[in-house]
Coordinates of C-alpha atoms and ligand atoms in Angstrom, one line a residue:
M1 CA -0.2 0.2 0.0
P2 CA 1.8 3.3 -1.1
N3 CA 0.5 5.4 2.1
P4 CA 0.3 3.3 5.2
S5 CA -2.2 6.2 6.8
L6 CA -4.6 6.4 4.4
P7 CA -7.3 3.3 4.6
A8 CA -8.1 1.5 0.8
E9 CA -11.6 1.9 -0.2
A10 CA -12.9 -1.8 0.1
E11 CA -16.4 -3.7 -0.6
I12 CA -17.9 -6.2 1.3
V13 CA -18.8 -9.0 -1.3
E14 CA -20.2 -11.6 1.1
R15 CA -20.8 -11.2 5.3
I16 CA -21.5 -14.5 7.2
Q17 CA -22.8 -14.4 10.4
E18 CA -20.5 -16.9 12.4
S19 CA -22.0 -17.2 15.8
E20 CA -24.5 -15.0 17.6
S21 CA -21.6 -12.2 17.9
I22 CA -19.0 -13.4 15.4
Y23 CA -19.3 -12.4 11.7
T24 CA -16.9 -12.5 8.7
L25 CA -16.3 -10.0 6.6
R26 CA -15.0 -10.4 2.9
L27 CA -13.7 -7.7 1.0
R28 CA -11.9 -6.9 -2.1
M29 CA -10.8 -3.4 -2.7
T30 CA -12.5 -1.2 -5.3
D31 CA -9.0 -0.2 -7.0
Q32 CA -8.5 -3.8 -8.8
A33 CA -5.1 -2.7 -9.2
A34 CA -4.0 -2.6 -5.3
H35 CA -6.2 -5.8 -4.8
A36 CA -4.4 -7.4 -7.1
A37 CA -0.7 -6.1 -5.4
Y38 CA -2.0 -6.6 -2.0
A39 CA 0.5 -9.3 -0.1
F40 CA 0.4 -10.7 3.4
V41 CA 1.9 -13.2 5.5
P42 CA -0.4 -15.2 8.2
G43 CA -0.6 -13.5 11.4
Q44 CA -0.4 -9.9 10.0
F45 CA -3.3 -7.4 10.2
N46 CA -4.9 -4.7 8.6
M47 CA -6.9 -1.5 9.9
V48 CA -10.3 -1.9 8.9
Y49 CA -11.9 1.3 9.0
L50 CA -15.5 2.0 9.5
Q51 CA -16.3 5.4 8.6
G52 CA -17.6 8.2 11.2
I53 CA -17.2 6.0 14.1
G54 CA -13.3 4.5 13.8
E55 CA -10.6 1.9 12.8
V56 CA -9.7 -1.2 14.7
P57 CA -6.7 -3.8 13.9
I58 CA -8.3 -7.2 12.4
S59 CA -6.0 -10.5 11.4
I60 CA -6.5 -11.5 8.1
V61 CA -7.9 -14.8 8.1
S62 CA -8.0 -15.2 4.4
D63 CA -5.4 -18.2 2.4
P64 CA -2.6 -16.2 1.4
D65 CA -2.5 -17.6 -1.6
D66 CA -5.9 -17.1 -2.1
D67 CA -6.2 -13.5 -3.9
S68 CA -9.8 -13.2 -4.6
L69 CA -10.9 -12.5 -1.3
L70 CA -9.7 -10.9 1.8
D71 CA -11.3 -12.1 5.2
H72 CA -11.8 -10.7 8.7
T73 CA -13.7 -12.5 11.5
I74 CA -14.8 -9.8 13.9
R75 CA -16.9 -10.4 17.5
A76 CA -18.6 -7.4 18.1
V77 CA -17.5 -5.8 21.7
G78 CA -17.9 -2.2 21.2
R79 CA -18.3 0.9 19.1
V80 CA -16.0 0.1 15.9
T81 CA -16.5 -3.7 15.8
R82 CA -20.7 -2.9 16.6
G83 CA -20.9 -1.0 13.5
L84 CA -19.2 -2.7 11.6
E85 CA -21.0 -5.4 12.1
Q86 CA -24.4 -3.9 10.4
L87 CA -22.9 -3.7 7.5
R88 CA -24.5 -5.8 4.7
A89 CA -22.7 -6.7 1.0
G90 CA -22.2 -4.4 -1.0
Q91 CA -21.2 -1.6 1.4
R92 CA -17.5 -0.6 1.7
V93 CA -15.6 0.0 4.9
G94 CA -11.5 1.4 4.4
I95 CA -8.6 -1.2 5.1
R96 CA -4.6 0.2 6.1
G97 CA -2.3 -2.8 5.9
P98 CA -1.2 -5.4 5.9
F99 CA 0.6 -4.6 9.1
G100 CA 3.0 -6.4 11.7
R101 CA 5.4 -9.3 12.1
G102 CA 3.5 -12.5 11.4
W103 CA 4.1 -16.3 12.0
P104 CA 7.4 -17.9 12.2
L105 CA 6.8 -20.0 9.0
D106 CA 10.1 -20.5 7.5
Q107 CA 11.3 -21.3 10.7
A108 CA 8.4 -23.5 11.2
C109 CA 9.9 -25.6 8.1
G110 CA 10.6 -29.1 8.8
H111 CA 9.3 -29.0 12.3
D112 CA 6.2 -30.0 13.8
V113 CA 3.6 -27.7 13.9
V114 CA 1.6 -27.4 17.1
L115 CA -1.2 -24.2 17.1
I116 CA -2.7 -23.5 20.2
T117 CA -5.8 -20.9 20.3
G118 CA -9.1 -19.5 22.5
G119 CA -12.4 -17.9 21.6
L120 CA -11.3 -15.8 18.8
G121 CA -7.7 -16.4 18.8
C122 CA -8.2 -19.0 16.0
A123 CA -8.4 -15.8 13.7
P124 CA -4.9 -15.6 12.9
L125 CA -4.3 -19.3 13.0
V126 CA -6.4 -19.9 10.4
S127 CA -4.1 -18.6 7.3
V128 CA -1.2 -20.6 9.1
I129 CA -3.6 -23.7 8.4
N130 CA -4.3 -23.2 5.4
Y131 CA -0.3 -22.5 4.3
V132 CA 0.7 -25.7 5.8
V133 CA -1.8 -27.7 4.2
R134 CA -1.0 -26.8 0.8
R135 CA 2.5 -27.0 1.4
R136 CA 2.2 -30.3 3.6
E137 CA 5.0 -31.9 2.4
R138 CA 7.6 -29.1 3.8
F139 CA 6.2 -29.5 7.8
G140 CA 6.0 -32.3 10.3
R141 CA 2.7 -33.0 12.3
L142 CA -0.5 -30.5 12.2
V143 CA -1.5 -30.3 15.6
I144 CA -4.5 -28.3 16.5
L145 CA -6.1 -27.1 19.8
Q146 CA -8.7 -24.9 20.5
G147 CA -10.3 -23.8 23.7
V148 CA -13.5 -21.8 23.8
K149 CA -15.7 -20.6 26.9
H150 CA -18.4 -22.2 25.9
T151 CA -19.5 -24.9 23.4
D152 CA -21.9 -21.8 21.8
D153 CA -18.7 -19.8 21.2
L154 CA -17.3 -22.7 19.1
I155 CA -17.2 -21.6 15.1
W156 CA -15.4 -23.0 12.1
H157 CA -16.7 -26.8 13.7
D158 CA -16.4 -28.3 9.8
R159 CA -13.1 -27.0 9.3
Y160 CA -12.0 -28.6 12.2
M161 CA -13.2 -31.8 11.3
A162 CA -12.2 -31.5 8.0
W163 CA -8.8 -30.8 9.1
A164 CA -9.1 -33.5 11.6
K165 CA -9.6 -36.2 8.7
L166 CA -6.1 -34.9 6.8
P167 CA -2.7 -37.2 7.4
D168 CA -0.5 -36.4 10.6
T169 CA -2.9 -33.9 11.5
Q170 CA -4.5 -33.7 15.3
V171 CA -7.6 -31.4 16.0
L172 CA -8.5 -31.5 19.4
L173 CA -11.1 -29.1 20.9
A174 CA -12.2 -27.9 24.3
A175 CA -14.9 -25.7 26.0
D176 CA -14.3 -24.5 30.0
I177 CA -18.9 -25.1 29.9
A178 CA -20.2 -27.5 27.6
G179 CA -23.6 -27.2 26.2
Q180 CA -26.0 -30.7 25.6
G181 CA -24.3 -33.3 23.3
W182 CA -20.6 -31.7 23.4
P183 CA -18.4 -34.9 22.4
Y184 CA -15.0 -33.1 22.8
H185 CA -12.8 -32.1 26.1
V186 CA -14.7 -30.2 29.2
G187 CA -12.1 -28.1 30.7
L188 CA -9.1 -26.0 29.6
V189 CA -7.0 -26.0 26.0
T190 CA -4.1 -26.5 28.5
E191 CA -5.7 -29.7 29.4
L192 CA -5.2 -30.5 26.0
I193 CA -1.7 -30.4 26.1
D194 CA -1.0 -33.7 27.4
R195 CA -3.1 -35.4 24.7
A196 CA -1.4 -33.9 21.9
Q197 CA 1.2 -35.7 19.5
F198 CA 4.0 -34.6 18.6
D199 CA 7.9 -34.2 18.9
R200 CA 8.8 -31.7 21.5
D201 CA 12.3 -31.5 20.8
N202 CA 11.3 -30.7 16.8
A203 CA 8.3 -28.8 17.1
I204 CA 7.2 -24.7 17.1
A205 CA 4.3 -23.8 18.8
M206 CA 1.9 -20.7 17.9
M207 CA -0.3 -19.4 20.1
C208 CA -3.5 -16.8 20.5
G209 CA -6.1 -16.4 23.1
P210 CA -6.4 -14.1 25.7
E211 CA -3.0 -13.3 27.3
R212 CA -3.4 -16.0 31.0
M213 CA -4.1 -18.6 28.5
M214 CA -0.9 -18.5 26.4
Q215 CA 1.2 -17.9 29.5
A216 CA -0.4 -21.4 30.5
C217 CA 0.3 -22.9 27.7
A218 CA 3.6 -21.7 27.2
E219 CA 4.9 -22.6 31.0
A220 CA 3.3 -26.2 30.3
L221 CA 4.9 -26.3 27.2
L222 CA 8.1 -25.1 28.5
A223 CA 7.3 -27.4 31.4
R224 CA 7.4 -30.4 28.7
D225 CA 10.9 -29.3 27.8
M226 CA 9.9 -27.7 25.0
A227 CA 12.7 -24.6 24.0
A228 CA 12.0 -20.9 24.9
G229 CA 12.6 -20.2 21.3
N230 CA 10.3 -22.6 19.8
L231 CA 7.2 -20.8 21.8
W232 CA 5.2 -18.0 19.6
L233 CA 2.9 -15.8 20.9
S234 CA 0.5 -13.2 18.9
M235 CA -0.3 -10.0 21.5
E236 CA -3.6 -7.5 21.1
R237 CA -3.4 -4.5 22.2
N238 CA -5.3 -1.0 21.7
M239 CA -3.9 0.3 18.1
H240 CA -4.2 3.9 16.5
C241 CA -1.7 4.4 13.4
G242 CA -0.7 0.7 13.8
V243 CA 2.8 1.4 12.0
G244 CA 5.2 1.9 15.0
H245 CA 4.2 6.1 15.4
C246 CA 2.0 6.7 18.0
G247 CA 2.6 4.3 21.0
H248 CA -0.4 3.0 22.1
C249 CA 0.1 -0.4 21.2
Q250 CA 3.0 0.1 23.6
L251 CA 4.5 -3.1 25.6
G252 CA 7.4 -2.6 27.5
P253 CA 9.9 -1.9 24.4
H254 CA 8.2 -3.2 21.6
F255 CA 5.5 -2.0 20.0
V256 CA 2.5 -4.3 19.4
C257 CA 1.6 -3.1 15.9
K258 CA 5.0 -3.1 14.0
D259 CA 7.4 -5.6 16.3
G260 CA 4.4 -8.0 17.1
P261 CA 1.7 -8.8 16.9
V262 CA 3.6 -12.5 16.6
F263 CA 6.4 -12.4 19.4
N264 CA 8.7 -14.7 20.4
Y265 CA 8.3 -15.7 24.1
T266 CA 11.8 -15.1 24.9
E267 CA 10.9 -11.7 24.0
L268 CA 7.9 -11.1 26.4
A269 CA 8.9 -13.4 29.0
P270 CA 9.6 -10.3 31.6
L271 CA 6.6 -8.9 30.0
L272 CA 3.7 -11.5 30.5
G273 CA 1.4 -10.8 33.1
V274 CA 2.9 -7.8 34.4
R275 CA 0.6 -5.1 35.6
G276 CA 0.9 -2.4 33.5
F277 CA 2.1 -3.6 30.5
Ligands
FAD301 C1 -2.9 -7.4 16.3 C2 -4.6 -7.6 16.9 C3 -5.5 -8.4 15.6 C4 -6.7 -8.8 15.8 N1 -8.0 -9.8 14.9 C5 -9.0 -9.2 15.4 C6 -9.5 -10.0 15.2 O1 -9.0 -10.9 14.1 N2 -11.4 -10.4 15.5 C7 -11.6 -9.7 16.6 O2 -12.6 -10.0 16.3 N3 -10.7 -8.6 16.9 C8 -9.3 -8.7 16.8 N4 -8.8 -8.0 17.4 C9 -9.4 -7.2 18.5 C10 -10.1 -6.1 18.1 O3 -8.9 -5.0 16.9 C11 -10.7 -5.4 19.3 O4 -12.0 -6.1 19.6 C12 -11.3 -3.5 18.8 O5 -10.4 -2.8 18.9 C13 -12.6 -3.8 19.6 O6 -12.9 -2.4 19.1 P1 -14.4 -1.4 19.8 O7 -14.3 0.2 18.8 O8 -15.3 -2.2 18.7 O9 -14.3 -2.1 20.7 P2 -14.1 -0.7 22.1 O10 -14.9 0.1 22.3 O11 -12.6 -0.3 21.8 O12 -14.3 -1.8 23.2 C14 -15.5 -2.1 23.9 C15 -15.7 -2.9 25.0 O13 -14.8 -4.3 24.2 C16 -13.4 -5.1 25.1 N5 -12.9 -5.6 24.3 C17 -12.0 -4.9 23.1 N6 -11.6 -5.7 22.8 C18 -11.8 -7.3 23.2 C19 -11.2 -7.9 22.8 N7 -10.7 -8.7 21.8 N8 -12.4 -9.3 23.3 C20 -12.8 -9.0 24.1 N9 -13.8 -7.4 24.5 C21 -12.6 -6.8 24.1 C22 -12.9 -3.4 25.8 O14 -12.4 -3.8 26.9 C23 -14.5 -2.6 26.1 O15 -14.9 -3.0 27.3 C24 -7.2 -7.7 17.0 C25 -6.7 -6.7 18.1 C26 -5.0 -7.1 17.5 C27 -4.3 -5.6 18.3
FES302 S1 -0.8 1.6 16.7 FE1 1.0 3.3 16.7 S2 2.8 3.0 17.7 FE2 1.2 1.4 17.8

């Protein structure tokens, strides 16, 4: 994108209601050349702008090799995300991006890939799953652990079931509170780690979800002798500029928008769970 401060206009081509409060906006930039030139890596995000209301950072969940549409899966929690929720196909938003450092996919080549997500933390890792599945021969086992608070919060059940059928792939789901007929684990996503089958000496773990969940998962993996350098976490902070100018997303010495949102555990260990950071 030529000027990272100027949103490009994008049309909502499709809107999917994923659950009561979660929806996906499938976007295409109205400038065809800009859309064709747009490239991102899994883990990066766009600033999505709703005219007259404001702008929010949202992960890009599309397959990076599918250049047709840019998908953003959003939970309606406040002013901007509730405003975006009202939009329908044919209406327009602005997007700036892609921004930030994505997942370490080059480093993950030749390793088992363990993805641990909580709630809508699954969004920025869906593009990793697509990436690995398209290049299956380059990676070892693919292990997907997803936890939700309540079974009603689980989106993309069909996708999890399809991924579970792929070779060398394991999918484990957990819910803290189980509704009727929930056939998977009842409890925390951390409790799935002992059932996950991967080579701890040759695995890269990528985590996204509430900070306390990621910290607990990282500690569980370290306790199972995984190297701290092989643990990666995606962090959330309020953002304004998205490009390292305003300081809104400060996390200790880091700017989450520019230095992250994906960080190695070794960069974050002194900051995780510390009040004020
Ligand atoms: C790099 C990055 C990627 C992100 N990717 C996504 C994504 O793919 N999908 C998505 O839905 N969100 C994502 N977020 C979070 C999203 O940007 C915020 O939810 C958004 O800023 C909320 O803006 P708002 O104006 O709607 O709500 P605000 O008015 O800012 O907040 C309203 C209320 O909601 C609470 N709140 C804010 N954010 C969250 C949250 N994430 N979960 C629960 N409560 C919250 C606030 O504490 C406040 O009480 C991402 C954030 C970052 C930093
Ligand atoms: S959002 Fe402005 S510095 Fe990160």
